[in-house]
């Protein structure tokens, strides 16, 4: 089965995620871009798993989803904490330390 | 699919890491029943858990076997990394006990997060599977994001946690995509099986070889972020400066230990044959040595400009990642994988002791008002605290790599293996940047010993803000490690003498 289309799509999604992280200034949007990168990887993994017919790819996807959920919990907590101290989640305003 | 029996899982080989994971979960429960003003008990229990894990590690040390369906390798490499992780975690706990109390952030979760992170590092060092590497990396990192932001209502600590989190999550996404591409090329996530399929993939000249190359590149990016090598180092100074000092000390050591252990395993077990036809040198060697050279130059030169000691040590830790990466690059030459792994391991252990000691002394000088420790704070320290000044001077000499210190042994082995691999320009850069690094390390020694007359109010034996009995133990332990490794390197080299990543399993 040709899976090239899926891999190309996942590469496009991954690149969009990378650009989002680099260009967006709102912490939540940055965070969503990271999720997009992880989900692009999931798509690639599932497509490859279909090609090889093994379980490893599917297994990997489940772990990625679980870990992403854990990251979301920590990330949103950090965003809330920062919003409380600074009343802003613009990551350009995170510049207490320079040098 | 067959369900493996307990014997097939071979759990006993993985006991050092598993026991720490279980012990930490248990501690999570026990901590609930400890009264709020006695959270130091959690610290002692955490040290107990580390001790149990250490004992299991002694039993499993010289084994050479796989566990958990080939996903986990128990060998000397794992055992040695475990020792370094356990020692670093124990020293960090000693540093934390009074620091947390002084800064009003004494909470039981701290030690539990610390132990979870250590468990992640131990699994990373033992991982023989891309899935395990990813999960262990996250287990190592996620607690660190929380710990970096652990100081409540402090904008710098929160900023540090946020920056670490965004770049950490960013880098693990690269790692996952790289792993996905390698899986797509080879059809397996097991490192040993990837190795056996690499030659076949390269021979077919199909899209798979492209996937393999791209996957390797993305893995290098992902792991490069974790161990902070140029150009993936931007987060390091800010995160190290903003995080609470014991956390900085811990993550400067253990995150590098876990990251480099996986780096070595992936490169030496899975991808040594990723080479051009008729070549004995892996294609990633050139990339890695260029990254190492850039890391050495940038880390050492920017460190000169720093006056904040934590930032200076952050750039110094970037530079040390460069030295370790020299060994990883050298592993790309066929036949050098094992000696490169041994050199990198010894360097990591030497760096563990020395760097923890340096951060501990910086912590002793740190005031509770949140101001930075600067180089000027060291002026006249030799008169106020002669012993502490001497120990700090010793740590600085070890970071430079002066003989009789552990830093010298690490550098010696790394330079040796780099020369064996024929990377002469890289070795020259390494030596020259070591000379450069002497400038900023010696500046601290000069401030302590030669500028004592300028000290404002330097009473003899004046109490320092962060001094305490436990911190002293931690500093003495770091000193003992630095000195013993420096005087008797044979102890460490004997511990890694049968590290054989490249030839462990029949091909």
Short mmCIF file of N, CA and C in Angstrom, two decimals, chain B residues 428-501:
data_model
loop_
_atom_site.label_atom_id
_atom_site.label_comp_id
_atom_site.label_asym_id
_atom_site.label_seq_id
_atom_site.Cartn_x
_atom_site.Cartn_y
_atom_site.Cartn_z
N UNK B 428 42.36 19.82 18.65
CA UNK B 428 43.07 21.09 18.85
C UNK B 428 42.12 22.15 19.41
N UNK B 429 40.89 22.21 18.83
CA UNK B 429 39.90 23.16 19.34
C UNK B 429 39.62 22.87 20.81
N UNK B 430 39.53 21.58 21.15
CA UNK B 430 39.25 21.21 22.53
C UNK B 430 40.33 21.72 23.47
N UNK B 431 41.59 21.51 23.09
CA UNK B 431 42.68 21.95 23.97
C UNK B 431 42.70 23.47 24.09
N UNK B 432 42.55 24.15 22.94
CA UNK B 432 42.61 25.61 22.99
C UNK B 432 41.47 26.19 23.82
N UNK B 433 40.26 25.64 23.66
CA UNK B 433 39.14 26.20 24.42
C UNK B 433 39.30 25.87 25.91
N UNK B 434 39.99 24.76 26.23
CA UNK B 434 40.26 24.50 27.66
C UNK B 434 41.11 25.61 28.23
N UNK B 435 42.07 26.06 27.42
CA UNK B 435 42.93 27.16 27.89
C UNK B 435 42.08 28.41 28.10
N UNK B 436 41.17 28.68 27.14
CA UNK B 436 40.30 29.84 27.27
C UNK B 436 39.46 29.73 28.54
N UNK B 437 38.97 28.50 28.80
CA UNK B 437 38.08 28.33 29.95
C UNK B 437 38.82 28.65 31.24
N UNK B 438 40.13 28.43 31.26
CA UNK B 438 40.90 28.73 32.48
C UNK B 438 40.69 30.18 32.88
N UNK B 439 40.49 31.07 31.89
CA UNK B 439 40.38 32.49 32.19
C UNK B 439 39.23 32.76 33.15
N UNK B 440 38.04 32.22 32.81
CA UNK B 440 36.91 32.58 33.68
C UNK B 440 36.85 31.74 34.94
N UNK B 441 37.40 30.53 34.92
CA UNK B 441 37.42 29.76 36.17
C UNK B 441 38.43 30.37 37.15
N UNK B 442 39.59 30.74 36.61
CA UNK B 442 40.63 31.26 37.49
C UNK B 442 40.20 32.59 38.09
N UNK B 443 39.34 33.34 37.36
CA UNK B 443 38.90 34.62 37.89
C UNK B 443 38.25 34.46 39.27
N UNK B 444 37.51 33.36 39.45
CA UNK B 444 36.90 33.13 40.76
C UNK B 444 37.98 32.89 41.81
N UNK B 445 38.99 32.10 41.43
CA UNK B 445 40.08 31.82 42.39
C UNK B 445 40.80 33.11 42.75
N UNK B 446 41.03 33.96 41.73
CA UNK B 446 41.70 35.24 41.99
C UNK B 446 40.86 36.08 42.95
N UNK B 447 39.55 36.14 42.70
CA UNK B 447 38.69 36.91 43.58
C UNK B 447 38.75 36.39 45.02
N UNK B 448 38.85 35.08 45.15
CA UNK B 448 38.82 34.52 46.50
C UNK B 448 40.12 34.76 47.24
N UNK B 449 41.26 34.63 46.52
CA UNK B 449 42.54 34.62 47.22
C UNK B 449 43.32 35.92 47.10
N UNK B 450 43.26 36.57 45.95
CA UNK B 450 44.16 37.69 45.74
C UNK B 450 43.52 39.04 45.98
N UNK B 451 42.20 39.10 46.08
CA UNK B 451 41.56 40.40 46.25
C UNK B 451 40.92 40.53 47.63
N UNK B 452 41.50 39.84 48.61
CA UNK B 452 40.82 39.81 49.90
C UNK B 452 40.85 41.17 50.59
N UNK B 453 41.80 42.02 50.20
CA UNK B 453 41.85 43.33 50.86
C UNK B 453 40.67 44.20 50.47
N UNK B 454 40.08 43.91 49.31
CA UNK B 454 38.97 44.75 48.87
C UNK B 454 37.66 44.36 49.55
N UNK B 455 37.68 43.24 50.29
CA UNK B 455 36.43 42.78 50.87
C UNK B 455 35.86 43.85 51.81
N UNK B 456 34.57 44.10 51.69
CA UNK B 456 33.95 45.18 52.44
C UNK B 456 33.91 44.84 53.92
N UNK B 457 33.04 43.93 54.29
CA UNK B 457 32.96 43.55 55.69
C UNK B 457 33.22 42.06 55.79
N UNK B 458 34.45 41.68 55.69
CA UNK B 458 34.78 40.27 55.70
C UNK B 458 35.32 39.83 57.03
N UNK B 459 34.44 39.59 57.97
CA UNK B 459 34.92 39.09 59.26
C UNK B 459 35.33 37.64 59.10
N UNK B 460 36.32 37.25 59.88
CA UNK B 460 36.75 35.86 59.80
C UNK B 460 35.66 34.95 60.32
N UNK B 461 35.41 33.88 59.60
CA UNK B 461 34.42 32.91 60.03
C UNK B 461 33.00 33.44 59.99
N UNK B 462 32.76 34.51 59.23
CA UNK B 462 31.41 35.05 59.14
C UNK B 462 30.47 34.00 58.54
N UNK B 463 29.29 33.89 59.13
CA UNK B 463 28.35 32.88 58.65
C UNK B 463 27.84 33.27 57.27
N UNK B 464 27.76 32.30 56.38
CA UNK B 464 27.28 32.56 55.03
C UNK B 464 25.81 32.22 54.96
N UNK B 465 25.07 32.92 54.08
CA UNK B 465 23.62 32.75 54.08
C UNK B 465 23.17 31.31 53.88
N UNK B 466 23.84 30.59 52.99
CA UNK B 466 23.31 29.27 52.64
C UNK B 466 24.02 28.12 53.33
N UNK B 467 24.90 28.42 54.30
CA UNK B 467 25.69 27.34 54.88
C UNK B 467 24.83 26.49 55.80
N UNK B 468 24.99 25.19 55.73
CA UNK B 468 24.34 24.29 56.67
C UNK B 468 25.08 22.98 56.64
N UNK B 469 24.76 22.17 57.62
CA UNK B 469 25.46 20.91 57.77
C UNK B 469 25.29 20.02 56.53
N UNK B 470 24.03 19.93 56.04
CA UNK B 470 23.78 19.03 54.91
C UNK B 470 24.50 19.51 53.66
N UNK B 471 24.49 20.85 53.47
CA UNK B 471 25.19 21.38 52.31
C UNK B 471 26.67 21.05 52.41
N UNK B 472 27.21 21.15 53.63
CA UNK B 472 28.62 20.80 53.80
C UNK B 472 28.87 19.35 53.42
N UNK B 473 27.99 18.46 53.86
CA UNK B 473 28.16 17.06 53.47
C UNK B 473 28.19 16.93 51.95
N UNK B 474 27.25 17.63 51.31
CA UNK B 474 27.19 17.54 49.85
C UNK B 474 28.49 18.03 49.23
N UNK B 475 29.03 19.15 49.78
CA UNK B 475 30.27 19.68 49.19
C UNK B 475 31.42 18.71 49.45
N UNK B 476 31.48 18.14 50.66
CA UNK B 476 32.57 17.20 50.94
C UNK B 476 32.46 15.97 50.04
N UNK B 477 31.23 15.50 49.82
CA UNK B 477 31.06 14.33 48.96
C UNK B 477 31.54 14.65 47.54
N UNK B 478 31.18 15.85 47.05
CA UNK B 478 31.62 16.22 45.71
C UNK B 478 33.14 16.31 45.65
N UNK B 479 33.71 16.89 46.71
CA UNK B 479 35.17 17.03 46.75
C UNK B 479 35.83 15.65 46.76
N UNK B 480 35.28 14.74 47.60
CA UNK B 480 35.87 13.41 47.67
C UNK B 480 35.83 12.74 46.30
N UNK B 481 34.68 12.85 45.63
CA UNK B 481 34.56 12.23 44.30
C UNK B 481 35.56 12.84 43.33
N UNK B 482 35.65 14.17 43.33
CA UNK B 482 36.57 14.83 42.39
C UNK B 482 38.01 14.41 42.65
N UNK B 483 38.38 14.37 43.94
CA UNK B 483 39.77 14.06 44.29
C UNK B 483 40.11 12.59 44.00
N UNK B 484 39.20 11.69 44.41
CA UNK B 484 39.51 10.27 44.27
C UNK B 484 39.60 9.90 42.79
N UNK B 485 38.65 10.40 41.98
CA UNK B 485 38.72 10.11 40.55
C UNK B 485 39.99 10.69 39.95
N UNK B 486 40.42 11.84 40.49
CA UNK B 486 41.60 12.47 39.93
C UNK B 486 42.88 11.74 40.29
N UNK B 487 42.94 11.22 41.53
CA UNK B 487 44.17 10.56 41.97
C UNK B 487 44.21 9.10 41.55
N UNK B 488 43.05 8.45 41.59
CA UNK B 488 43.00 7.02 41.27
C UNK B 488 42.02 6.77 40.13
N UNK B 489 42.33 7.25 38.94
CA UNK B 489 41.37 7.07 37.83
C UNK B 489 41.13 5.60 37.53
N UNK B 490 42.06 4.75 37.99
CA UNK B 490 41.91 3.33 37.69
C UNK B 490 40.62 2.78 38.29
N UNK B 491 40.16 3.40 39.40
CA UNK B 491 38.90 2.96 40.00
C UNK B 491 37.76 3.10 38.99
N UNK B 492 37.70 4.26 38.33
CA UNK B 492 36.62 4.48 37.38
C UNK B 492 36.83 3.66 36.13
N UNK B 493 38.05 3.59 35.64
CA UNK B 493 38.25 2.85 34.39
C UNK B 493 37.96 1.36 34.60
N UNK B 494 38.22 0.85 35.82
CA UNK B 494 37.86 -0.54 36.07
C UNK B 494 36.36 -0.75 36.05
N UNK B 495 35.62 0.29 36.44
CA UNK B 495 34.17 0.14 36.46
C UNK B 495 33.58 0.11 35.06
N UNK B 496 34.30 0.62 34.07
CA UNK B 496 33.75 0.62 32.71
C UNK B 496 34.53 -0.30 31.78
N UNK B 497 35.41 -1.16 32.34
CA UNK B 497 36.33 -1.88 31.45
C UNK B 497 35.64 -2.86 30.51
N UNK B 498 34.45 -3.30 30.84
CA UNK B 498 33.79 -4.19 29.87
C UNK B 498 32.58 -3.55 29.23
N UNK B 499 32.54 -2.23 29.20
CA UNK B 499 31.46 -1.59 28.45
C UNK B 499 31.63 -1.93 26.98
N UNK B 500 30.68 -2.68 26.43
CA UNK B 500 30.80 -2.95 25.00
C UNK B 500 29.44 -2.81 24.34
N UNK B 501 29.14 -1.58 23.97
CA UNK B 501 27.89 -1.33 23.29
C UNK B 501 27.91 -1.91 21.89
#
